[in-house]
GROMACS .gro file of C-alpha atoms in nm:
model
  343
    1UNK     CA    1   8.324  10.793  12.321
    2UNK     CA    2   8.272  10.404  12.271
    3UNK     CA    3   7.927  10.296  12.221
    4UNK     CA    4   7.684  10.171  12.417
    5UNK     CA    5   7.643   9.787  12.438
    6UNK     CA    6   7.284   9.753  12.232
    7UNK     CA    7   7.424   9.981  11.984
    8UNK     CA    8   7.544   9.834  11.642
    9UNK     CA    9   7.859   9.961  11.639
   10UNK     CA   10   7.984   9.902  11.298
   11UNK     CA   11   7.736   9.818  10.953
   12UNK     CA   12   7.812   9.750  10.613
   13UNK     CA   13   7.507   9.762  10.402
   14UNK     CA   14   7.541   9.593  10.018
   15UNK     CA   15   7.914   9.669   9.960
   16UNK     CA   16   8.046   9.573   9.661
   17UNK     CA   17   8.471   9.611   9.574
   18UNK     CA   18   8.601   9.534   9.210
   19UNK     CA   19   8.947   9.496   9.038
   20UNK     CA   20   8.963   9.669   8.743
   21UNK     CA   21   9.240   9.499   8.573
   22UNK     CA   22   9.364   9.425   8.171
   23UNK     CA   23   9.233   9.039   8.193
   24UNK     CA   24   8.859   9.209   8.299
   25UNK     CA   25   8.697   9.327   8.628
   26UNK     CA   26   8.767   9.077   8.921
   27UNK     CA   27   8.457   9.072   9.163
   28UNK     CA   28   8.616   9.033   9.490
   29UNK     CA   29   8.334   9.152   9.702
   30UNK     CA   30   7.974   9.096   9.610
   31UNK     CA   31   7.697   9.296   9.809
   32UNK     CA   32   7.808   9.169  10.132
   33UNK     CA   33   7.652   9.333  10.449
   34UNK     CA   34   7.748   9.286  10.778
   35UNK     CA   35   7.688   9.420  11.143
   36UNK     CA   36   7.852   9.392  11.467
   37UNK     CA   37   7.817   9.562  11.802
   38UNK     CA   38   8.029   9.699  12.035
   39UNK     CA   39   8.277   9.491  12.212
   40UNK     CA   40   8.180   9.168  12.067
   41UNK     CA   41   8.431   8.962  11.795
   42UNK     CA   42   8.303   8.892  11.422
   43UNK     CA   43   8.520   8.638  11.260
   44UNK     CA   44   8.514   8.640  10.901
   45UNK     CA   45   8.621   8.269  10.753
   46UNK     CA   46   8.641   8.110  10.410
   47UNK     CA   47   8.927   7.989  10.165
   48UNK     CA   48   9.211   8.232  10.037
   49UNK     CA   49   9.068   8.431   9.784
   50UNK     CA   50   8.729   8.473   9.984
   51UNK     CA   51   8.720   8.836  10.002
   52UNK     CA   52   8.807   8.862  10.336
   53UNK     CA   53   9.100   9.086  10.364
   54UNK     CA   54   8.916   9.323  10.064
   55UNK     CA   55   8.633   9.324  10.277
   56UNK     CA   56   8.866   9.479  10.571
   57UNK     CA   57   9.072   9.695  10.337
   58UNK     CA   58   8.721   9.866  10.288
   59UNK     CA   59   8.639   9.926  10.588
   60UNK     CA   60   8.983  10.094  10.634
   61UNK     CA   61   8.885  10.280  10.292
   62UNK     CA   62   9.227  10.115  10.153
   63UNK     CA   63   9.148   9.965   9.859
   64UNK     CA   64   9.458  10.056   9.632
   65UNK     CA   65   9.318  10.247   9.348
   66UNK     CA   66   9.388  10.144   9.100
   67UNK     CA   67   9.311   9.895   9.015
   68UNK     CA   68   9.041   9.840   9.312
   69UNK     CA   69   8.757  10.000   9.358
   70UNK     CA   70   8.438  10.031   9.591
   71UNK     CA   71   8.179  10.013   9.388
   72UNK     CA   72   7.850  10.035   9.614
   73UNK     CA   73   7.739  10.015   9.943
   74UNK     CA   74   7.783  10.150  10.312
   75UNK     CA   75   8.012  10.110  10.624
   76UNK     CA   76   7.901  10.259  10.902
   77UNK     CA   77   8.125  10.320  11.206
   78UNK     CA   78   7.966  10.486  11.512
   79UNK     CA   79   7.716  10.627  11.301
   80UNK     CA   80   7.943  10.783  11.028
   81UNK     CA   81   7.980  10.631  10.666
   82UNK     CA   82   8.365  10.586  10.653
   83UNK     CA   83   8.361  10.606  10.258
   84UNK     CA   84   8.223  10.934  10.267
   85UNK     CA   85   8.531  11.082  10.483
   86UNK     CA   86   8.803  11.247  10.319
   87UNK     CA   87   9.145  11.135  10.318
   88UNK     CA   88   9.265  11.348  10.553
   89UNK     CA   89   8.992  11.228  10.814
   90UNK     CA   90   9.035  10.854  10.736
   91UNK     CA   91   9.376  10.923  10.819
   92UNK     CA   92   9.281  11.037  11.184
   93UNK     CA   93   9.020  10.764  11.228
   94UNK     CA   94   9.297  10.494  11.152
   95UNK     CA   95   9.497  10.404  11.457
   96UNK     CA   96   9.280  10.598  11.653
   97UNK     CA   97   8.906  10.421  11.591
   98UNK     CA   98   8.997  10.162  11.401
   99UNK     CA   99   9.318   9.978  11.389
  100UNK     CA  100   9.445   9.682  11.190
  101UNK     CA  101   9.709   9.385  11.274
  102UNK     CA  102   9.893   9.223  10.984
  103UNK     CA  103   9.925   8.881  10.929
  104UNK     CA  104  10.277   8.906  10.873
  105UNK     CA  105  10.463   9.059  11.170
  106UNK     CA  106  10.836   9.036  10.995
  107UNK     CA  107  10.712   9.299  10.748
  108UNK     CA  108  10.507   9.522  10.971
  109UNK     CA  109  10.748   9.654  11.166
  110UNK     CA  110  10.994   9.910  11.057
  111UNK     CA  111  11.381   9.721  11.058
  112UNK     CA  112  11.550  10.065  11.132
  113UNK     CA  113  11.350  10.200  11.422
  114UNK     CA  114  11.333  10.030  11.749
  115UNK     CA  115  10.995   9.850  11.861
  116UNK     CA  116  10.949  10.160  12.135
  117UNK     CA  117  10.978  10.434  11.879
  118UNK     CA  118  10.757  10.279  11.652
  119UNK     CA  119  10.498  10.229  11.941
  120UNK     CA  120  10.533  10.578  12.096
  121UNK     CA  121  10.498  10.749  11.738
  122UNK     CA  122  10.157  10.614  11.688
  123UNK     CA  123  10.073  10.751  12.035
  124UNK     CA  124  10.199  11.094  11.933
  125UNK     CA  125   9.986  11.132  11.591
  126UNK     CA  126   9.683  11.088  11.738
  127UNK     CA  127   9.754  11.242  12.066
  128UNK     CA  128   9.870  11.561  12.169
  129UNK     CA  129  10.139  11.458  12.428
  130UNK     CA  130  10.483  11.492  12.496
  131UNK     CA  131  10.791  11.270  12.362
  132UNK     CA  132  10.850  11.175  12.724
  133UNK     CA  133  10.447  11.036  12.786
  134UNK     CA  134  10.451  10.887  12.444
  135UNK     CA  135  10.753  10.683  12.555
  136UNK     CA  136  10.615  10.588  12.906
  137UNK     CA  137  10.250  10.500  12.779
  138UNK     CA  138  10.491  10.247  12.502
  139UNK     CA  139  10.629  10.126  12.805
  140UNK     CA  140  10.320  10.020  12.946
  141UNK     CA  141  10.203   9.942  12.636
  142UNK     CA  142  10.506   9.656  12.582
  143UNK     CA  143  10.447   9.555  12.929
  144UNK     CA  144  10.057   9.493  12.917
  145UNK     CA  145  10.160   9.242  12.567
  146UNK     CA  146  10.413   9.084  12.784
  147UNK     CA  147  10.724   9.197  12.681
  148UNK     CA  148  10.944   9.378  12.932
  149UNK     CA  149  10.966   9.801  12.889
  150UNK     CA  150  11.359   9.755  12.917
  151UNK     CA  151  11.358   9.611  12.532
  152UNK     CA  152  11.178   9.972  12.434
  153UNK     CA  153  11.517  10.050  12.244
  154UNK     CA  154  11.587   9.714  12.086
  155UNK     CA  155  11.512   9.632  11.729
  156UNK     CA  156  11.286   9.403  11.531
  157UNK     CA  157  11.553   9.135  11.454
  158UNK     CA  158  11.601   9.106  11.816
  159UNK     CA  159  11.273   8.988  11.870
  160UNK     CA  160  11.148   8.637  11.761
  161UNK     CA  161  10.809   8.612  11.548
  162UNK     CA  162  10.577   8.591  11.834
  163UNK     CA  163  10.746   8.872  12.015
  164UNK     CA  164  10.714   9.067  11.706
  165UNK     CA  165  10.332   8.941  11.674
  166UNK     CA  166  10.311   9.096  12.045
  167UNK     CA  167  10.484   9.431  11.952
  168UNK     CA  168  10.238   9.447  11.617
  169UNK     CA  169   9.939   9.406  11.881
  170UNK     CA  170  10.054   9.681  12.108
  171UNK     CA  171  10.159   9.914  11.831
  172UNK     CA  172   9.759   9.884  11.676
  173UNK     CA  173   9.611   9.889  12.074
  174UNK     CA  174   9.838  10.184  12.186
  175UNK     CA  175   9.568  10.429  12.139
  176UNK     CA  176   9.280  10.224  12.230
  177UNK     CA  177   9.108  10.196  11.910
  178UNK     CA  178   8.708  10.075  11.893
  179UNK     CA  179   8.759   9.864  11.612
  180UNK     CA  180   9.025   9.593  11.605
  181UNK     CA  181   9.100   9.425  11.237
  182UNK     CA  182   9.273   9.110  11.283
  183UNK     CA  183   9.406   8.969  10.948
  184UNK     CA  184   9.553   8.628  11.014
  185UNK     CA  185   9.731   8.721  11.260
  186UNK     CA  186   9.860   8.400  11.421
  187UNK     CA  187   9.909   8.233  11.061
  188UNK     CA  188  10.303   8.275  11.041
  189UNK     CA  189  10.341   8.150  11.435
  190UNK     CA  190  10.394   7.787  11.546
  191UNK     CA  191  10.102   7.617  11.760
  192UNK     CA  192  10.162   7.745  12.099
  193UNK     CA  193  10.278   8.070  12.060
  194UNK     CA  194   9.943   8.105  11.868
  195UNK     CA  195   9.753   8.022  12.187
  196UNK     CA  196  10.002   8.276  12.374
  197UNK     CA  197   9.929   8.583  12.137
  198UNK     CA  198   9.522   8.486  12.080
  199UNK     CA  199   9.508   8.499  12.508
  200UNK     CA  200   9.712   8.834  12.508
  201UNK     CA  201   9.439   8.973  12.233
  202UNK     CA  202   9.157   8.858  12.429
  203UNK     CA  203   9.295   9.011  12.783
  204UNK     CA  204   9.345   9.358  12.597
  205UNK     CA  205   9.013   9.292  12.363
  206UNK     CA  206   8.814   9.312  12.720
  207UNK     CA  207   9.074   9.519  12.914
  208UNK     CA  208   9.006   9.812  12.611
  209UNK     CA  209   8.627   9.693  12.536
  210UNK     CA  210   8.738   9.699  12.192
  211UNK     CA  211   8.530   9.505  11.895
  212UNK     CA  212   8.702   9.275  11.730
  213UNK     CA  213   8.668   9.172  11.321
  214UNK     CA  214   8.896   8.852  11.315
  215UNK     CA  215   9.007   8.717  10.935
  216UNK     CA  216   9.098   8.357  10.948
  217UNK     CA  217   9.047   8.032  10.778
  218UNK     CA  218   9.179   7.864  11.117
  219UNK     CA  219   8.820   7.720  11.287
  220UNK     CA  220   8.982   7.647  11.537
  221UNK     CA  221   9.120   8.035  11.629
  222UNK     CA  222   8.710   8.105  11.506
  223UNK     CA  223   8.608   7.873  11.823
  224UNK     CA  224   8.843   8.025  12.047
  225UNK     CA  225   8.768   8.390  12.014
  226UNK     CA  226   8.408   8.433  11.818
  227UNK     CA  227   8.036   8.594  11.956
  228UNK     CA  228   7.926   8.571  11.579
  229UNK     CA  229   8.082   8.391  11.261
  230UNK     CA  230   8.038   8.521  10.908
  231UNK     CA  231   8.105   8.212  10.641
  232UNK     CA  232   8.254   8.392  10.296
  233UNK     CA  233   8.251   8.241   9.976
  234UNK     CA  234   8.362   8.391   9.602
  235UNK     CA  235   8.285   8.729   9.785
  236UNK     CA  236   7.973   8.693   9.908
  237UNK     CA  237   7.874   8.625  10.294
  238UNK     CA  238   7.692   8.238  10.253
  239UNK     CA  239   7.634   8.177  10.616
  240UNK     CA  240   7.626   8.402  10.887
  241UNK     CA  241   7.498   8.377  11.255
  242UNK     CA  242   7.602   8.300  11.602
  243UNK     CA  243   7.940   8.111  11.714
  244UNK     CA  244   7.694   7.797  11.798
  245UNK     CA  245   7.466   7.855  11.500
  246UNK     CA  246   7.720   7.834  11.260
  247UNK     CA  247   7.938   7.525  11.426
  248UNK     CA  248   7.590   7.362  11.550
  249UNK     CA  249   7.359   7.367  11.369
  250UNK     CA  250   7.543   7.468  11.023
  251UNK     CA  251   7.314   7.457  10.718
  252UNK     CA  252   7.489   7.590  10.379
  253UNK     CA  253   7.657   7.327  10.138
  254UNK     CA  254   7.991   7.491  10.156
  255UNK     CA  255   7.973   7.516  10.518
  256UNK     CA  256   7.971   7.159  10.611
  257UNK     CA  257   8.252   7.042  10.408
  258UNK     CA  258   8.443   7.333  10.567
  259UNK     CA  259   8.407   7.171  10.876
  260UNK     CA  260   8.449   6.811  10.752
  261UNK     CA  261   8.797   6.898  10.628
  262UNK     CA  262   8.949   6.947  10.968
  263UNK     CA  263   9.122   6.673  11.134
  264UNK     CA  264   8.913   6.504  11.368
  265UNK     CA  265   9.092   6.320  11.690
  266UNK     CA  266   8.802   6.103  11.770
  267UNK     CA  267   8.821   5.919  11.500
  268UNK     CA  268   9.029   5.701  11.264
  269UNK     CA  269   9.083   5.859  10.917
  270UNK     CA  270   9.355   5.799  10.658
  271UNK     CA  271   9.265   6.094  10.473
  272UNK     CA  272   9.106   6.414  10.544
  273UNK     CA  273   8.763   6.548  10.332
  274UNK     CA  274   8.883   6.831  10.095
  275UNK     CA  275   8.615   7.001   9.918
  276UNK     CA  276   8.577   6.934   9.552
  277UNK     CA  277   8.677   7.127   9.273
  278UNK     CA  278   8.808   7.469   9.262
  279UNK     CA  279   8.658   7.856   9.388
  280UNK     CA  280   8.490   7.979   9.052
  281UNK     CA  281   8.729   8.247   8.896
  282UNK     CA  282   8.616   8.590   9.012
  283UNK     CA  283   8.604   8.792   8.707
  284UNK     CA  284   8.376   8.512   8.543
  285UNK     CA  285   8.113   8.464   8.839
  286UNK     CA  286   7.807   8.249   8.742
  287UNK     CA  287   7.516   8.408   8.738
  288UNK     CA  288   7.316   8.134   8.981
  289UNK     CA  289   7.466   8.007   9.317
  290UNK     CA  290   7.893   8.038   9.328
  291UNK     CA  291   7.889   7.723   9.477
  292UNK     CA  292   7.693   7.553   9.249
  293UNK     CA  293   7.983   7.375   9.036
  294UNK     CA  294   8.107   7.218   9.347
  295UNK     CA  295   7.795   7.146   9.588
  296UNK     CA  296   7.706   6.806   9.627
  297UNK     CA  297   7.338   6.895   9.769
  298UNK     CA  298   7.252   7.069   9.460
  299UNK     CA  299   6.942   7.042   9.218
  300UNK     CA  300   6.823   7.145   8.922
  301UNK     CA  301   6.651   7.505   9.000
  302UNK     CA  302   7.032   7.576   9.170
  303UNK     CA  303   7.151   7.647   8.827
  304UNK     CA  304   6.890   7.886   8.767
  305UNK     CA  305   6.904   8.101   9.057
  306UNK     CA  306   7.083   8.297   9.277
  307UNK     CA  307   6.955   8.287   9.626
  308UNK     CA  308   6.914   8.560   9.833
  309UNK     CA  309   7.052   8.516  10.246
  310UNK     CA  310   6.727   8.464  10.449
  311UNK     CA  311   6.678   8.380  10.780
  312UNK     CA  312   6.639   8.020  10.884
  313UNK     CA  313   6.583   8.134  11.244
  314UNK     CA  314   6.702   8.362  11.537
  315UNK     CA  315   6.944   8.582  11.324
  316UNK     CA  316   7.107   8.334  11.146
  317UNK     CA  317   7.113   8.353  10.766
  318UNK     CA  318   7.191   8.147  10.467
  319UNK     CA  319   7.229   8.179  10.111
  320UNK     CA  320   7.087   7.882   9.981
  321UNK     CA  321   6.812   7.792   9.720
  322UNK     CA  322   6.745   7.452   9.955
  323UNK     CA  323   6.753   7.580  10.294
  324UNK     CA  324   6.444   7.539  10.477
  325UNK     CA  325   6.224   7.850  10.404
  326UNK     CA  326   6.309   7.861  10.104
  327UNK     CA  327   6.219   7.543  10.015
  328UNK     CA  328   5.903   7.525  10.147
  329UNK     CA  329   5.851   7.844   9.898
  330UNK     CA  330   5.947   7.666   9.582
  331UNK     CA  331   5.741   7.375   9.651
  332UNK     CA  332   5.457   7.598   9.696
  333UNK     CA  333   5.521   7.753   9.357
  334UNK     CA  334   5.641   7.456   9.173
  335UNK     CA  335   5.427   7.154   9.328
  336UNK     CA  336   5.762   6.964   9.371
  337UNK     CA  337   5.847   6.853   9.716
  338UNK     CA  338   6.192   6.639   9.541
  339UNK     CA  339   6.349   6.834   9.274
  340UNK     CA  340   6.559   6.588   9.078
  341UNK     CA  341   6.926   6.618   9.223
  342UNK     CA  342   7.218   6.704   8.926
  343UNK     CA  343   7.450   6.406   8.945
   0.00000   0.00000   0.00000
C-alpha cells in the first residue's frame, strides 16, 4: 500500500556507518538524517567520497560487513526501521519496496542470461505468478523503457550502454517498488542518451508514483529531476532544502564553490573555479567544521566548533558556524559583530 502524499515516507534519524579497517576506522557517514515523502525525488550531491552511495547501501541494509558497519541511527520506511529487519525480510523488501539502479549498467546485468529472463525472474521472487505472466509483464516492462518486447531473448552484449541503462531501469521498476535508489546512473552514458534515460525515469517515476533518492555529483541531472536537494560533505549532510533553496538562495561555504565550478555559457572564462584543497581524510576527521581547511569564508571560532544544521528559514538547513542565526547567537555571546577572518 503506497503512502499517502503528507506522509513522510522514508526517515533516517542520526545514522552513522564506519569502516573498520587495519589503517583505523574510516567515518564515511556522520549522523546524517534525512526525510522524504512519498512520490517526491531527493537528490543527494557532493564530491566522490561524500558518503553518498554508503548512505544508500544503508538504507538497503548492505553495508558489507566487514569491514562496514552501521553504527547508530534510524531508517524508517513506511513506518518500519529497516535495520531492525532480519535478513530474510530485507531480502523481500528489496526489489519489491525498495529498489536500486547501478551506476554501471555493463556490470549489472548478468552476460549469460538474456535481458527478458533477468527481468521476468525479479517478477517471479516477489510475486506469486506463473513463468508465462512473468514473461508477458517483462514484455511490457521492456516496452514501457522503450525497447521493443521482441529483444526479450537477446543478450546484454547486444544491447548498447543506454539500452542496457534502460533494461537496468525496468529490471529495478518491474515490481513497482516505493523507493527508487538511483546511484549515478547516467554517469557512464554520453550527453544525450543521458537526457533519453533521465525522461524515461521520470515518465515511470510518475507513471508508478514511486519516490525517488537520486546520487549524483551532475547539478545539472539535480536541476532536471529534484523536489528537494541534500548537499553532502566528508559524510555529513551541510546543506539541505528545496530544489530553489539550495540553487537560489545557497548559503554554506562548500556549496557555492560547488556551483561556481560548473561551466557557465554566459560568460567568458579561460578556466573554470575548482575548489581548493583536498576532502579531509575520513578516518582523521577534525573535530570543528570538515570544511574548515578549505573554506574561504572562515573565521577564527570555525576552528573551534562544530556547527550543528539549523534552519535559516522555511525548511532549509545549514551547517555553518556563520550562517545567519547562528551568527546573530555568537555575537550575542561574544560582543563581536566581525570575528577576525583566518587568512
Amino acid at each position: 500500500m503506497k503512502n499517502n502524499d503528507t506522509a513522510k515516507f522514508l526517515q533516517i534519524k542520526n545514522l552513522i556507518i564506519h569502516y573498520e579497517t587495519g589503517n583505523g576506522v574510516v567515518e564515511a557517514v556522520n549522523n546524517i538524517s534525512l526525510e522524504m515523502n512519498c512520490g517526491e525525488t531527493l537528490s543527494l550531491v557532493g564530491e566522490t567520497g561524500a558518503g553518498k552511495t554508503t548512505t544508500a547501501l544503508g538504507i538497503l541494509n548492505l553495508i558489507p560487513n566487514p569491514p562496514g558497519r552501521i553504527i547508530a541511527g534510524e531508517i524508517v520506511l513506511d513506518g518500519e526501521d529497516l535495520l531492525k529487519k532480519s535478513t530474510q525480510q530485507m531480502q523481500r523488501i528489496r526489489g519489491s519496496k525498495i529498489s536500486m539502479i547501478f551506476q554501471d549498467p555493463m556490470t549489472s546485468l548478468n552476460p549469460i542470461e538474456t535481458v527478458g529472463e533477468q527481468i521476468s525472474e525479479v517478477i517471479r521472487l516477489h510475486n506469486k505468478v506463473s513463468r508465462s505472466e512473468a514473461e508477458t509483464r517483462a514484455c511490457n516492462m521492456l516496452e514501457k523503457v522503450g525497447i521493443p518486447a521482441e529483444r526479450y531473448m537477446d543478450f546484454p552484449h547486444q544491447f548498447s550502454g543506454g539500452m542496457k541503462q534502460r533494461v537496468v531501469i525496468a529490471i529495478a521498476l518491474a515490481c513497482g517498488p516505493e523507493l527508487l535508489i538511483c546511484d549515478e546512473p547516467t554517469s557512464a552514458l554520453d550527453v544525450t542518451i543521458q537526457a533519453q534515460v533521465l525522461d524515461t525515469m521520470r515518465q515511470l517515476k510518475d507513471e508508478f508514483r514511486t519516490s525517488m533518492l537520486m546520487i549524483t555529483h551532475d547539478l545539472g541531472v539535480v536541476a532536471e529531476t529534484s523536489d528537494n536537494v541534500a548537499v553532502m560533505y566528508a559524510g555529513e549532510i551541510v546543506e539541505y532544502g528545496t530544489l530553489r533553496q539550495v540553487f537560489k538562495d545557497t548559503r554554506h561555504p562548500y556549496t557555492r564553490p560547488l556551483f561556481d565550478s560548473l561551466p557557465d555559457i554566459s560568460k567568458n572564462v579561460n578556466r573554470l573555479s575548482p575548489i581548493k584543497g583536498l576532502t579531509p581524510d575520513p578516518s582523521n576527521l577534525p573535530a570543528c567544521c570538515s570544511f574548515y581547511s578549505r573554506c574561504t569564508s572562515r573565521e577564527d571560532q570555525c576552528a573551534q566548533i562544530d556547527p550543528q544544521p539549523h534552519d535559516v528559514g522555511d525548511g532549509h538547513l545549514v551547517k555553518c558556524l556563520l550562517s545567519a542565526e547562528e551568527r546573530r547567537s555568537y555575537e550575542r555571546t561574544s560582543g563581536s559583530k566581525e570575528p577576525q577572518k583566518v587568512l
